[in-house]
Short mmCIF file of C-alpha atoms in Angstrom, two decimals:
data_model
loop_
_atom_site.label_atom_id
_atom_site.label_comp_id
_atom_site.label_asym_id
_atom_site.label_seq_id
_atom_site.Cartn_x
_atom_site.Cartn_y
_atom_site.Cartn_z
CA UNK A 188 -67.09 67.63 -61.73
CA UNK A 189 -67.93 66.00 -64.92
CA UNK A 190 -65.86 65.19 -68.06
CA UNK A 191 -67.56 64.46 -71.34
CA UNK A 192 -65.55 62.77 -74.01
CA UNK A 193 -66.89 63.77 -77.59
CA UNK A 194 -65.66 61.78 -80.67
CA UNK A 195 -66.67 63.32 -84.06
CA UNK A 196 -67.13 60.77 -86.77
CA UNK A 197 -64.69 58.11 -85.67
CA UNK A 198 -63.53 55.94 -88.38
CA UNK A 199 -61.56 53.13 -86.64
CA UNK A 200 -62.99 50.22 -84.58
CA UNK A 201 -59.63 49.40 -82.91
CA UNK A 202 -59.22 53.08 -81.89
CA UNK A 203 -62.78 53.27 -80.61
CA UNK A 204 -62.17 50.04 -78.56
CA UNK A 205 -59.02 51.38 -77.12
CA UNK A 206 -60.72 54.70 -76.18
CA UNK A 207 -63.50 52.97 -74.28
CA UNK A 208 -60.93 51.09 -72.37
CA UNK A 209 -59.12 54.37 -71.51
CA UNK A 210 -62.43 55.76 -70.45
CA UNK A 211 -62.79 52.90 -67.97
CA UNK A 212 -59.35 53.27 -66.84
CA UNK A 213 -59.63 57.03 -66.26
CA UNK A 214 -63.40 56.93 -65.14
CA UNK A 215 -64.83 58.96 -67.91
CA UNK A 216 -68.38 57.70 -68.35
CA UNK A 217 -69.98 60.55 -70.29
CA UNK A 218 -69.24 59.56 -73.79
CA UNK A 219 -70.83 61.08 -76.93
CA UNK A 220 -70.12 59.90 -80.42
CA UNK A 221 -71.29 62.01 -83.47
CA UNK A 222 -72.05 59.84 -86.42
CA UNK A 223 -69.74 56.90 -86.00
CA UNK A 224 -68.62 55.17 -89.20
CA UNK A 225 -69.09 51.63 -87.80
CA UNK A 226 -71.52 49.92 -85.33
CA UNK A 227 -70.30 50.91 -81.83
CA UNK A 228 -70.93 47.36 -80.58
CA UNK A 229 -68.89 45.77 -83.45
CA UNK A 230 -67.01 42.62 -82.26
CA UNK A 231 -63.66 44.40 -82.98
CA UNK A 232 -64.64 47.26 -80.77
CA UNK A 233 -65.66 44.89 -77.96
CA UNK A 234 -62.26 42.90 -78.44
CA UNK A 235 -60.06 46.03 -78.09
CA UNK A 236 -62.19 47.76 -75.35
CA UNK A 237 -61.29 44.65 -73.14
CA UNK A 238 -62.93 45.40 -69.78
CA UNK A 239 -64.07 48.74 -71.04
CA UNK A 240 -66.52 47.14 -73.25
CA UNK A 241 -69.33 47.55 -70.70
CA UNK A 242 -69.14 51.21 -71.43
CA UNK A 243 -70.67 50.53 -74.92
CA UNK A 244 -73.98 50.75 -73.32
CA UNK A 245 -73.52 54.20 -71.80
CA UNK A 246 -72.34 55.79 -75.10
CA UNK A 247 -74.61 58.32 -76.62
CA UNK A 248 -74.74 58.37 -80.54
CA UNK A 249 -75.90 61.83 -81.86
CA UNK A 250 -76.28 63.47 -85.16
CA UNK A 251 -74.36 66.70 -84.55
CA UNK A 252 -71.58 68.19 -82.39
CA UNK A 253 -74.05 70.71 -81.16
CA UNK A 254 -76.07 67.82 -79.59
CA UNK A 255 -72.81 66.47 -78.10
CA UNK A 256 -71.99 69.73 -76.54
CA UNK A 257 -75.24 70.46 -74.90
CA UNK A 258 -74.95 71.38 -71.11
CA UNK A 259 -71.18 71.82 -71.08
CA UNK A 260 -69.53 74.82 -69.79
CA UNK A 261 -66.41 74.73 -71.80
CA UNK A 262 -65.16 72.53 -74.64
CA UNK A 263 -61.72 71.87 -75.68
CA UNK A 264 -60.61 70.07 -78.84
CA UNK A 265 -57.50 68.28 -79.83
CA UNK A 266 -55.63 68.96 -83.06
CA UNK A 267 -52.37 68.23 -84.35
CA UNK A 268 -52.48 71.24 -86.73
CA UNK A 269 -51.53 74.27 -84.72
CA UNK A 270 -52.06 77.82 -85.87
CA UNK A 271 -50.66 80.37 -88.22
CA UNK A 272 -50.10 83.57 -86.36
CA UNK A 273 -53.10 84.98 -88.05
CA UNK A 274 -55.40 82.07 -87.81
CA UNK A 275 -56.78 82.41 -84.40
CA UNK A 276 -59.07 79.58 -84.81
CA UNK A 277 -56.16 77.33 -84.76
CA UNK A 278 -54.10 79.15 -81.91
CA UNK A 279 -53.46 76.26 -79.69
CA UNK A 280 -52.65 75.58 -75.89
CA UNK A 281 -50.47 72.93 -74.39
CA UNK A 282 -52.34 69.98 -72.70
CA UNK A 283 -51.33 71.64 -69.22
CA UNK A 284 -54.07 74.17 -69.90
CA UNK A 285 -56.42 71.47 -68.45
CA UNK A 286 -55.22 72.16 -65.02
CA UNK A 287 -56.56 75.65 -65.17
CA UNK A 288 -59.70 74.30 -66.88
CA UNK A 289 -60.53 71.87 -64.21
CA UNK A 290 -59.92 74.49 -61.52
CA UNK A 291 -62.52 76.68 -63.24
CA UNK A 292 -65.23 74.51 -64.76
CA UNK A 293 -67.12 71.54 -63.71
CA UNK A 294 -68.72 70.51 -66.97
CA UNK A 295 -65.88 70.02 -69.64
CA UNK A 296 -66.09 68.48 -72.92
CA UNK A 297 -62.93 67.14 -74.65
CA UNK A 298 -63.60 66.76 -78.41
CA UNK A 299 -61.64 64.69 -80.82
CA UNK A 300 -62.03 64.63 -84.57
CA UNK A 301 -61.90 62.17 -87.37
CA UNK A 302 -58.57 59.97 -87.73
CA UNK A 303 -58.29 61.10 -91.25
CA UNK A 304 -58.95 64.79 -91.35
CA UNK A 305 -59.66 65.93 -87.81
CA UNK A 306 -62.14 68.63 -87.28
CA UNK A 307 -63.60 71.03 -89.79
CA UNK A 308 -63.40 74.80 -89.11
CA UNK A 309 -66.93 74.99 -88.31
CA UNK A 310 -66.45 72.20 -85.75
CA UNK A 311 -63.42 74.04 -84.33
CA UNK A 312 -65.59 77.24 -83.88
CA UNK A 313 -67.90 75.29 -81.70
CA UNK A 314 -65.08 74.61 -79.22
CA UNK A 315 -63.79 77.10 -76.89
CA UNK A 316 -60.17 76.29 -77.52
CA UNK A 317 -57.69 73.85 -79.10
CA UNK A 318 -55.06 71.74 -77.42
CA UNK A 319 -52.08 70.48 -79.31
CA UNK A 320 -49.92 67.72 -77.75
CA UNK A 321 -46.35 68.73 -78.46
CA UNK A 322 -44.04 66.49 -80.28
CA UNK A 323 -41.45 66.01 -83.14
CA UNK A 324 -41.99 68.93 -85.30
CA UNK A 325 -41.27 66.68 -88.33
CA UNK A 326 -44.03 64.16 -87.43
CA UNK A 327 -46.46 65.28 -84.79
CA UNK A 328 -49.44 63.23 -85.58
CA UNK A 329 -50.54 60.86 -82.79
CA UNK A 330 -53.10 58.09 -83.37
CA UNK A 331 -56.31 59.43 -81.81
CA UNK A 332 -56.40 56.72 -79.14
CA UNK A 333 -52.91 57.70 -77.96
CA UNK A 334 -53.83 61.40 -77.85
CA UNK A 335 -56.92 60.40 -75.84
CA UNK A 336 -54.62 58.49 -73.39
CA UNK A 337 -52.52 61.61 -72.85
CA UNK A 338 -55.42 63.96 -72.39
CA UNK A 339 -57.43 61.63 -70.02
CA UNK A 340 -54.42 60.97 -67.95
CA UNK A 341 -54.03 64.65 -67.38
CA UNK A 342 -57.78 64.87 -66.83
CA UNK A 343 -57.36 62.24 -64.17
CA UNK A 344 -54.61 64.01 -62.67
CA UNK A 345 -56.07 67.54 -62.56
CA UNK A 346 -59.57 66.43 -61.41
CA UNK A 347 -58.83 67.05 -57.88
CA UNK A 348 -57.16 70.61 -58.39
CA UNK A 349 -58.36 73.11 -55.85
CA UNK A 350 -60.84 75.68 -56.99
CA UNK A 351 -60.18 79.28 -56.02
CA UNK A 352 -62.45 82.29 -56.69
CA UNK A 353 -63.99 81.65 -60.15
CA UNK A 354 -66.26 83.80 -62.06
CA UNK A 355 -69.72 82.28 -62.91
CA UNK A 356 -69.84 80.97 -66.52
CA UNK A 357 -73.02 82.68 -67.21
CA UNK A 358 -71.48 85.85 -66.28
CA UNK A 359 -68.58 85.42 -68.75
CA UNK A 360 -71.22 84.59 -71.45
CA UNK A 361 -72.80 87.93 -70.71
CA UNK A 362 -69.50 89.48 -71.51
CA UNK A 363 -69.28 87.71 -74.64
CA UNK A 364 -72.73 88.92 -75.55
CA UNK A 365 -71.78 92.66 -74.93
CA UNK A 366 -68.53 92.07 -76.71
CA UNK A 367 -70.39 91.02 -79.70
CA UNK A 368 -72.72 93.99 -79.50
CA UNK A 369 -69.90 96.26 -79.44
CA UNK A 370 -68.21 94.74 -82.39
CA UNK A 371 -71.46 95.16 -84.29
CA UNK A 372 -71.41 98.87 -83.64
CA UNK A 373 -68.00 98.98 -85.36
CA UNK A 374 -67.12 99.24 -89.02
CA UNK A 375 -65.37 95.98 -89.27
CA UNK A 376 -65.54 93.10 -91.68
CA UNK A 377 -67.26 89.87 -90.60
CA UNK A 378 -64.04 87.90 -90.86
CA UNK A 379 -62.13 90.16 -88.47
CA UNK A 380 -65.26 90.18 -85.99
CA UNK A 381 -65.30 86.42 -86.02
CA UNK A 382 -61.66 86.23 -85.10
CA UNK A 383 -62.03 88.84 -82.37
CA UNK A 384 -64.99 86.76 -80.91
CA UNK A 385 -62.79 83.69 -80.69
CA UNK A 386 -59.91 85.46 -79.02
CA UNK A 387 -62.13 87.41 -76.53
CA UNK A 388 -64.03 84.17 -75.57
CA UNK A 389 -60.83 82.28 -75.07
CA UNK A 390 -59.34 85.03 -72.94
CA UNK A 391 -62.34 85.33 -70.65
CA UNK A 392 -62.68 81.57 -70.22
CA UNK A 393 -59.03 80.63 -69.82
CA UNK A 394 -57.32 83.48 -68.32
CA UNK A 395 -57.55 83.31 -64.57
CA UNK A 396 -59.69 86.45 -64.07
CA UNK A 397 -60.42 87.63 -60.79
CA UNK A 398 -63.85 89.10 -59.77
CA UNK A 399 -62.66 92.75 -59.97
CA UNK A 400 -61.41 92.05 -63.49
CA UNK A 401 -64.63 90.60 -64.55
CA UNK A 402 -66.41 93.64 -63.21
CA UNK A 403 -63.92 95.93 -65.02
CA UNK A 404 -64.49 94.37 -68.29
CA UNK A 405 -68.11 94.23 -67.91
CA UNK A 406 -68.28 97.91 -67.13
CA UNK A 407 -65.86 98.80 -69.94
CA UNK A 408 -68.04 96.88 -72.52
CA UNK A 409 -71.36 98.46 -71.17
CA UNK A 410 -69.83 101.80 -71.42
CA UNK A 411 -68.50 101.34 -74.80
CA UNK A 412 -71.82 99.98 -76.06
CA UNK A 413 -73.72 102.98 -74.50
CA UNK A 414 -71.26 105.63 -76.18
CA UNK A 415 -71.29 103.69 -79.56
CA UNK A 416 -75.09 103.44 -79.73
CA UNK A 417 -75.55 107.08 -78.72
CA UNK A 418 -73.05 108.33 -81.25
CA UNK A 419 -74.99 106.53 -84.08
CA UNK A 420 -78.40 108.27 -83.17
CA UNK B 111 -29.70 63.84 -72.87
CA UNK B 112 -30.84 60.39 -74.12
CA UNK B 113 -33.87 58.27 -73.60
CA UNK B 114 -33.86 54.56 -74.15
CA UNK B 115 -37.08 52.60 -74.66
CA UNK B 116 -36.85 48.89 -73.69
CA UNK B 117 -39.66 46.54 -74.27
CA UNK B 118 -39.26 43.09 -72.73
CA UNK B 119 -40.89 40.30 -74.68
CA UNK B 120 -43.49 42.34 -76.31
CA UNK B 121 -46.35 40.02 -77.78
CA UNK B 122 -48.63 42.22 -79.96
CA UNK B 123 -47.71 43.54 -83.37
CA UNK B 124 -50.26 46.24 -83.39
CA UNK B 125 -49.02 47.52 -80.05
CA UNK B 126 -45.38 47.41 -81.38
CA UNK B 127 -46.34 49.44 -84.37
CA UNK B 128 -48.09 51.93 -82.39
CA UNK B 129 -45.24 52.11 -80.09
CA UNK B 130 -42.78 52.89 -82.94
CA UNK B 131 -45.13 55.53 -84.19
CA UNK B 132 -45.06 57.18 -80.56
CA UNK B 133 -41.24 56.97 -80.65
CA UNK B 134 -41.17 58.94 -83.84
CA UNK B 135 -43.76 61.40 -82.47
CA UNK B 136 -41.85 61.96 -79.42
CA UNK B 137 -38.26 61.57 -80.83
CA UNK B 138 -37.01 58.51 -79.05
CA UNK B 139 -34.63 56.71 -81.30
CA UNK B 140 -32.84 54.37 -78.90
CA UNK B 141 -34.96 51.47 -78.83
CA UNK B 142 -34.27 48.04 -77.41
CA UNK B 143 -36.47 44.92 -77.64
CA UNK B 144 -35.74 41.88 -75.68
CA UNK B 145 -36.98 38.63 -77.23
CA UNK B 146 -39.79 39.87 -79.18
CA UNK B 147 -42.61 37.32 -79.82
CA UNK B 148 -42.95 38.24 -83.59
CA UNK B 149 -40.89 39.58 -86.36
CA UNK B 150 -40.24 43.18 -85.75
CA UNK B 151 -40.75 43.95 -89.52
CA UNK B 152 -44.01 42.13 -89.72
CA UNK B 153 -46.35 43.73 -92.26
CA UNK B 154 -48.92 44.41 -89.34
CA UNK B 155 -46.20 46.22 -87.39
CA UNK B 156 -45.41 48.47 -90.45
CA UNK B 157 -48.97 49.28 -90.94
CA UNK B 158 -49.70 50.30 -87.44
CA UNK B 159 -46.30 52.14 -87.17
CA UNK B 160 -47.44 54.36 -89.98
CA UNK B 161 -44.68 56.98 -90.65
CA UNK B 162 -42.72 55.55 -87.54
CA UNK B 163 -42.14 52.48 -89.54
CA UNK B 164 -38.70 53.67 -90.59
CA UNK B 165 -37.58 53.14 -86.93
CA UNK B 166 -37.81 49.42 -87.40
CA UNK B 167 -34.14 49.53 -88.74
CA UNK B 168 -32.89 51.30 -85.60
CA UNK B 169 -34.48 48.77 -83.21
CA UNK B 170 -31.92 46.53 -81.40
CA UNK B 171 -33.16 43.12 -80.64
CA UNK B 172 -31.35 41.59 -77.68
CA UNK B 173 -31.46 38.35 -75.56
CA UNK B 174 -31.68 39.93 -72.12
CA UNK B 175 -32.75 42.79 -70.08
CA UNK B 176 -29.10 43.31 -69.00
CA UNK B 177 -28.05 43.78 -72.50
CA UNK B 178 -30.90 46.45 -72.91
CA UNK B 179 -29.68 48.33 -69.93
CA UNK B 180 -26.08 48.57 -70.69
CA UNK B 181 -24.65 52.11 -70.39
CA UNK B 182 -27.78 53.72 -68.76
CA UNK B 183 -27.55 55.68 -65.62
CA UNK B 184 -31.06 54.96 -64.25
CA UNK B 185 -33.91 52.68 -65.37
CA UNK B 186 -37.57 53.05 -64.66
CA UNK B 187 -40.20 50.54 -65.34
CA UNK B 188 -43.84 50.79 -65.64
CA UNK B 189 -46.14 48.46 -63.74
CA UNK B 190 -49.82 48.56 -63.20
CA UNK B 191 -49.16 46.40 -60.06
CA UNK B 192 -48.30 48.59 -57.34
CA UNK B 193 -46.88 47.67 -53.93
CA UNK B 194 -48.02 46.10 -50.75
CA UNK B 195 -46.50 48.24 -48.06
CA UNK B 196 -44.02 45.55 -47.37
CA UNK B 197 -43.01 44.69 -50.89
CA UNK B 198 -40.40 47.53 -51.67
CA UNK B 199 -39.73 46.25 -54.98
CA UNK B 200 -43.25 47.27 -56.07
CA UNK B 201 -43.33 50.47 -54.41
CA UNK B 202 -44.11 52.91 -57.16
CA UNK B 203 -43.89 56.64 -58.14
CA UNK B 204 -46.33 58.68 -60.07
CA UNK B 205 -45.22 59.48 -63.80
CA UNK B 206 -44.25 63.10 -62.71
CA UNK B 207 -41.12 61.57 -61.02
CA UNK B 208 -39.86 61.79 -64.50
CA UNK B 209 -39.24 65.55 -64.00
CA UNK B 210 -36.90 64.90 -61.35
CA UNK B 211 -35.31 61.93 -63.29
CA UNK B 212 -34.62 64.30 -66.32
CA UNK B 213 -33.21 67.01 -64.10
CA UNK B 214 -30.53 64.58 -62.74
CA UNK B 215 -29.74 62.00 -65.34
CA UNK B 216 -28.88 62.08 -68.98
CA UNK B 217 -28.98 58.53 -69.92
CA UNK B 218 -32.42 57.22 -68.90
CA UNK B 219 -34.10 53.81 -69.77
CA UNK B 220 -37.92 53.49 -69.70
CA UNK B 221 -38.74 49.69 -69.46
CA UNK B 222 -42.20 48.15 -70.42
CA UNK B 223 -43.07 44.54 -69.64
CA UNK B 224 -45.06 41.94 -71.44
CA UNK B 225 -48.62 42.73 -72.39
CA UNK B 226 -49.75 39.62 -70.49
CA UNK B 227 -47.72 39.30 -67.36
CA UNK B 228 -45.63 42.41 -67.12
CA UNK B 229 -42.19 42.10 -65.64
CA UNK B 230 -40.90 39.30 -63.32
CA UNK B 231 -39.44 40.23 -60.02
CA UNK B 232 -35.92 39.55 -61.43
CA UNK B 233 -36.56 42.00 -64.01
CA UNK B 234 -38.15 44.56 -61.65
CA UNK B 235 -35.06 44.28 -59.53
CA UNK B 236 -32.83 45.45 -62.45
CA UNK B 237 -34.64 48.58 -62.67
CA UNK B 238 -34.12 51.39 -60.26
CA UNK B 239 -37.72 52.22 -59.75
CA UNK B 240 -41.28 51.64 -60.70
CA UNK B 241 -43.73 54.05 -62.20
CA UNK B 242 -47.57 53.46 -61.86
CA UNK B 243 -49.98 55.64 -63.90
CA UNK B 244 -52.77 56.47 -61.80
CA UNK B 245 -56.24 55.52 -62.78
CA UNK B 246 -59.45 53.94 -61.77
CA UNK B 247 -58.79 51.67 -58.73
CA UNK B 248 -61.23 48.99 -60.04
CA UNK B 249 -59.50 48.86 -63.40
CA UNK B 250 -56.10 50.35 -63.73
CA UNK B 251 -54.68 48.29 -66.53
CA UNK B 252 -53.76 50.35 -69.55
CA UNK B 253 -52.78 48.86 -72.89
CA UNK B 254 -48.99 49.05 -73.26
CA UNK B 255 -48.94 51.33 -76.14
CA UNK B 256 -51.21 53.86 -74.19
CA UNK B 257 -48.95 53.64 -71.19
CA UNK B 258 -46.08 54.35 -73.53
CA UNK B 259 -48.00 57.36 -74.95
CA UNK B 260 -48.29 58.97 -71.43
CA UNK B 261 -44.69 58.21 -70.39
CA UNK B 262 -43.16 59.50 -73.80
CA UNK B 263 -45.42 62.52 -73.66
CA UNK B 264 -43.96 63.34 -70.25
CA UNK B 265 -40.63 62.51 -71.42
CA UNK B 266 -40.71 65.01 -74.15
CA UNK B 267 -42.23 67.60 -71.71
CA UNK B 268 -39.53 67.18 -69.20
CA UNK B 269 -36.63 66.83 -71.36
CA UNK B 270 -35.66 70.53 -71.38
CA UNK B 271 -35.97 70.72 -67.58
CA UNK B 272 -33.09 72.85 -66.16
CA UNK B 273 -30.43 70.82 -64.23
CA UNK B 274 -29.27 72.31 -60.97
CA UNK B 275 -26.46 70.82 -58.82
CA UNK B 276 -26.58 67.11 -59.17
CA UNK B 277 -24.30 64.45 -57.62
CA UNK B 278 -22.29 62.24 -60.03
CA UNK B 279 -24.03 58.94 -60.60
CA UNK B 280 -20.71 57.13 -59.99
CA UNK B 281 -20.53 58.86 -56.68
CA UNK B 282 -23.96 57.64 -55.78
CA UNK B 283 -22.96 54.11 -56.68
CA UNK B 284 -20.10 54.37 -54.28
CA UNK B 285 -22.64 55.19 -51.60
CA UNK B 286 -24.55 51.89 -52.66
CA UNK B 287 -21.26 49.89 -52.46
CA UNK B 288 -20.58 51.14 -48.95
CA UNK B 289 -24.22 50.55 -47.90
CA UNK B 290 -24.02 47.08 -48.91
CA UNK B 291 -20.79 46.52 -47.17
CA UNK B 292 -22.43 47.99 -43.98
CA UNK B 293 -25.37 45.63 -44.55
CA UNK B 294 -23.09 42.69 -44.79
CA UNK B 295 -21.63 43.51 -41.49
CA UNK B 296 -24.98 43.11 -39.85
CA UNK B 297 -26.91 40.01 -38.65
CA UNK B 298 -29.63 40.35 -41.17
CA UNK B 299 -31.29 37.80 -43.48
CA UNK B 300 -30.78 38.10 -47.16
CA UNK B 301 -34.48 38.95 -47.86
CA UNK B 302 -34.24 41.87 -45.54
CA UNK B 303 -30.78 43.07 -47.10
CA UNK B 304 -32.15 42.89 -50.47
CA UNK B 305 -35.19 44.96 -49.64
CA UNK B 306 -32.98 47.60 -47.81
CA UNK B 307 -30.76 47.89 -50.91
CA UNK B 308 -33.70 48.62 -53.08
CA UNK B 309 -34.90 51.32 -50.79
CA UNK B 310 -31.46 52.89 -50.37
CA UNK B 311 -30.85 52.95 -54.11
CA UNK B 312 -34.01 54.50 -54.82
CA UNK B 313 -33.54 57.10 -52.07
CA UNK B 314 -30.14 58.21 -53.36
CA UNK B 315 -31.18 58.29 -56.94
CA UNK B 316 -34.47 59.74 -56.80
CA UNK B 317 -34.46 62.12 -53.82
CA UNK B 318 -32.98 65.61 -54.71
CA UNK B 319 -29.99 65.19 -52.57
CA UNK B 320 -27.57 68.08 -52.36
CA UNK B 321 -23.81 67.90 -52.34
CA UNK B 322 -23.49 68.36 -48.59
CA UNK B 323 -26.12 65.57 -48.09
CA UNK B 324 -24.16 63.22 -50.32
CA UNK B 325 -20.91 63.93 -48.37
CA UNK B 326 -22.83 63.39 -45.08
CA UNK B 327 -24.16 60.02 -46.10
CA UNK B 328 -20.78 59.00 -47.41
CA UNK B 329 -19.17 59.88 -44.25
CA UNK B 330 -21.77 58.09 -42.16
CA UNK B 331 -21.27 54.97 -44.23
CA UNK B 332 -17.58 55.06 -44.02
CA UNK B 333 -17.64 55.56 -40.34
CA UNK B 334 -20.22 52.86 -39.76
CA UNK B 335 -18.23 50.33 -41.88
CA UNK B 336 -14.96 51.21 -40.04
CA UNK B 337 -16.71 50.72 -36.64
CA UNK B 338 -18.36 47.47 -37.62
CA UNK B 339 -15.23 45.98 -39.14
CA UNK B 340 -13.15 46.96 -36.09
CA UNK B 341 -15.71 45.54 -33.70
CA UNK B 342 -15.56 42.18 -35.30
CA UNK B 343 -11.68 41.86 -34.99
#
């Protein structure tokens, strides 16, 4: 079971210090920072990290979100902006989805965006799903370190959840591959395809699929693909 | 349903600002501060409160915890220090106890102590129960504003929980009164009595007692009291 915290272009030293302290408090020791806007060992960071400041030496600073997401099975980002009905990229889940996530995956990345503007759509697209912490509809914008506090607390809480039968992640990615191939056989514009892929990936990775369901979807996609390809010849 | 946040002698302006922002985010507008160690409208408070800074004008500053707890049905404090087996005052519950609390009470106070030394034993005694947020056993000391974030998030989450049959709080306090009278009939030292009262109060106020159970306890205490008093004559 490993939890990786990923911060994309963090801007505030105080927040970063607080976040390290929270990592120490909730035992999250796999920390990636993409292009921080300050020196991660700045004295203000050290001050606010308190006894978490020894984690500065384990933090990995990288140049891209792709690097930070290497070797994880699933990645969840937090965003205050939730979706339009139609904007599937911003459809979001409540934080309790983490219970299901920890039941199913052992290499999980939790991604937090910039204090000022959050994550770009390209970055959101690299994450499997979005979590929004519910709150006052008139002002639901938590400070990043407080959002990290809520999410890491739940992470701690759900770490020990019992795993039942779970499909292998590689097998699910084969479903994604076939789904994409099916889409490519269809007269659909790229924007729609893109949306459909997000929805499908979330469905197979977050819905508690049983083995028989995985097999059923696999077979459906293989069949569809065969039929579509044959029809084009 | 009302939630009151009570801060006892807060010391940090940044933390206080963050806490006001969290109150705005989670719609907690009943805020008491006992003897703050700074001006609550200090510019640093305003800065870190962000859009929560308009809550400064609703904050009530008082001189004592008793004043801050007036008119609440139950009060819960947060403490990083959990109990010795024997120190019942510090026996603590996980944060999820709030679900049961919000099911049963509509006037709840959430009490947070000083950043440096937390709450005194006298202050702990004024609260019904203690919550400890679980974490790294080697370093489980959250910054106060982050502890507030976790607790207010759960508060928000549990606010809508469905209320089933619940005993009237006044009725439960009558049980407390009889329990105390029974204790006073017994050859026990004050230290033990004090401990027993804390345990009993928590039991009746947090355990999901049904009507029949309340009646049973009531009858038991009345009977005990009658027998003990008669025996002494």
